[in-house]
Amino acid sequence: MTGDKLELQRTRAKAQRDRAIITLGGSCVCGADVQLQFHHIDPSTKRFVISRYFGRIKWRRIMRELRKCELKCTTCHMQHHKENSYHAPK
């Protein structure tokens, strides 16, 4: 990938991530609005890890996956998975 294309993908990825965060309300259930992650509410419905595809696929595909998620800050996300020790599909 050339430098220009890589820069375009990075710009698009940041824009999609920012849009996804706004779409899900902009903060974790604890109120934090930094270090946000996309948590699949029902891991059995997870088709892909959203953050890996920002800038690579069209928004409508991201949105379909995003509907299955909620925002969690890093701390709440780690705590959730610690309390619910299961492994999400890859």
Coordinates of N, CA and C in Angstrom, one line a residue, residues 39-44 77 80-89:
H39 N -17.8 -3.5 22.9 CA -18.1 -4.8 23.5 C -19.4 -5.4 22.9
H40 N -19.2 -6.7 22.4 CA -20.4 -7.4 21.9 C -21.2 -7.9 23.0
I41 N -22.5 -7.5 23.1 CA -23.3 -7.8 24.2 C -23.6 -9.4 24.2
D42 N -23.8 -10.0 23.1 CA -23.9 -11.4 23.0 C -22.8 -11.9 22.1
P43 N -21.7 -12.5 22.7 CA -20.6 -12.9 21.9 C -20.9 -13.9 20.8
S44 N -22.0 -14.6 20.9 CA -22.3 -15.6 19.9 C -22.7 -15.0 18.6
H77 N -14.6 -3.1 30.6 CA -14.6 -4.2 29.6 C -13.8 -5.4 30.2
H80 N -15.8 -6.9 33.1 CA -16.9 -7.7 32.5 C -16.4 -9.1 32.1
H81 N -15.3 -9.1 31.4 CA -14.8 -10.4 30.9 C -14.2 -11.3 32.1
K82 N -13.7 -10.6 33.1 CA -13.2 -11.3 34.3 C -14.4 -12.0 35.0
E83 N -15.5 -11.3 35.1 CA -16.7 -11.8 35.8 C -17.4 -12.8 35.0
N84 N -17.4 -12.7 33.7 CA -18.1 -13.6 32.8 C -17.0 -14.3 31.9
S85 N -16.3 -15.2 32.6 CA -15.1 -15.8 31.9 C -15.5 -16.8 30.8
Y86 N -15.7 -16.2 29.7 CA -15.9 -17.0 28.4 C -15.0 -16.4 27.4
H87 N -14.8 -17.2 26.3 CA -14.0 -16.7 25.2 C -14.8 -16.4 24.0
A88 N -14.8 -15.2 23.6 CA -15.5 -14.8 22.4 C -14.9 -15.5 21.2
P89 N -15.8 -15.8 20.1 CA -15.2 -16.4 18.9 C -14.2 -15.4 18.3

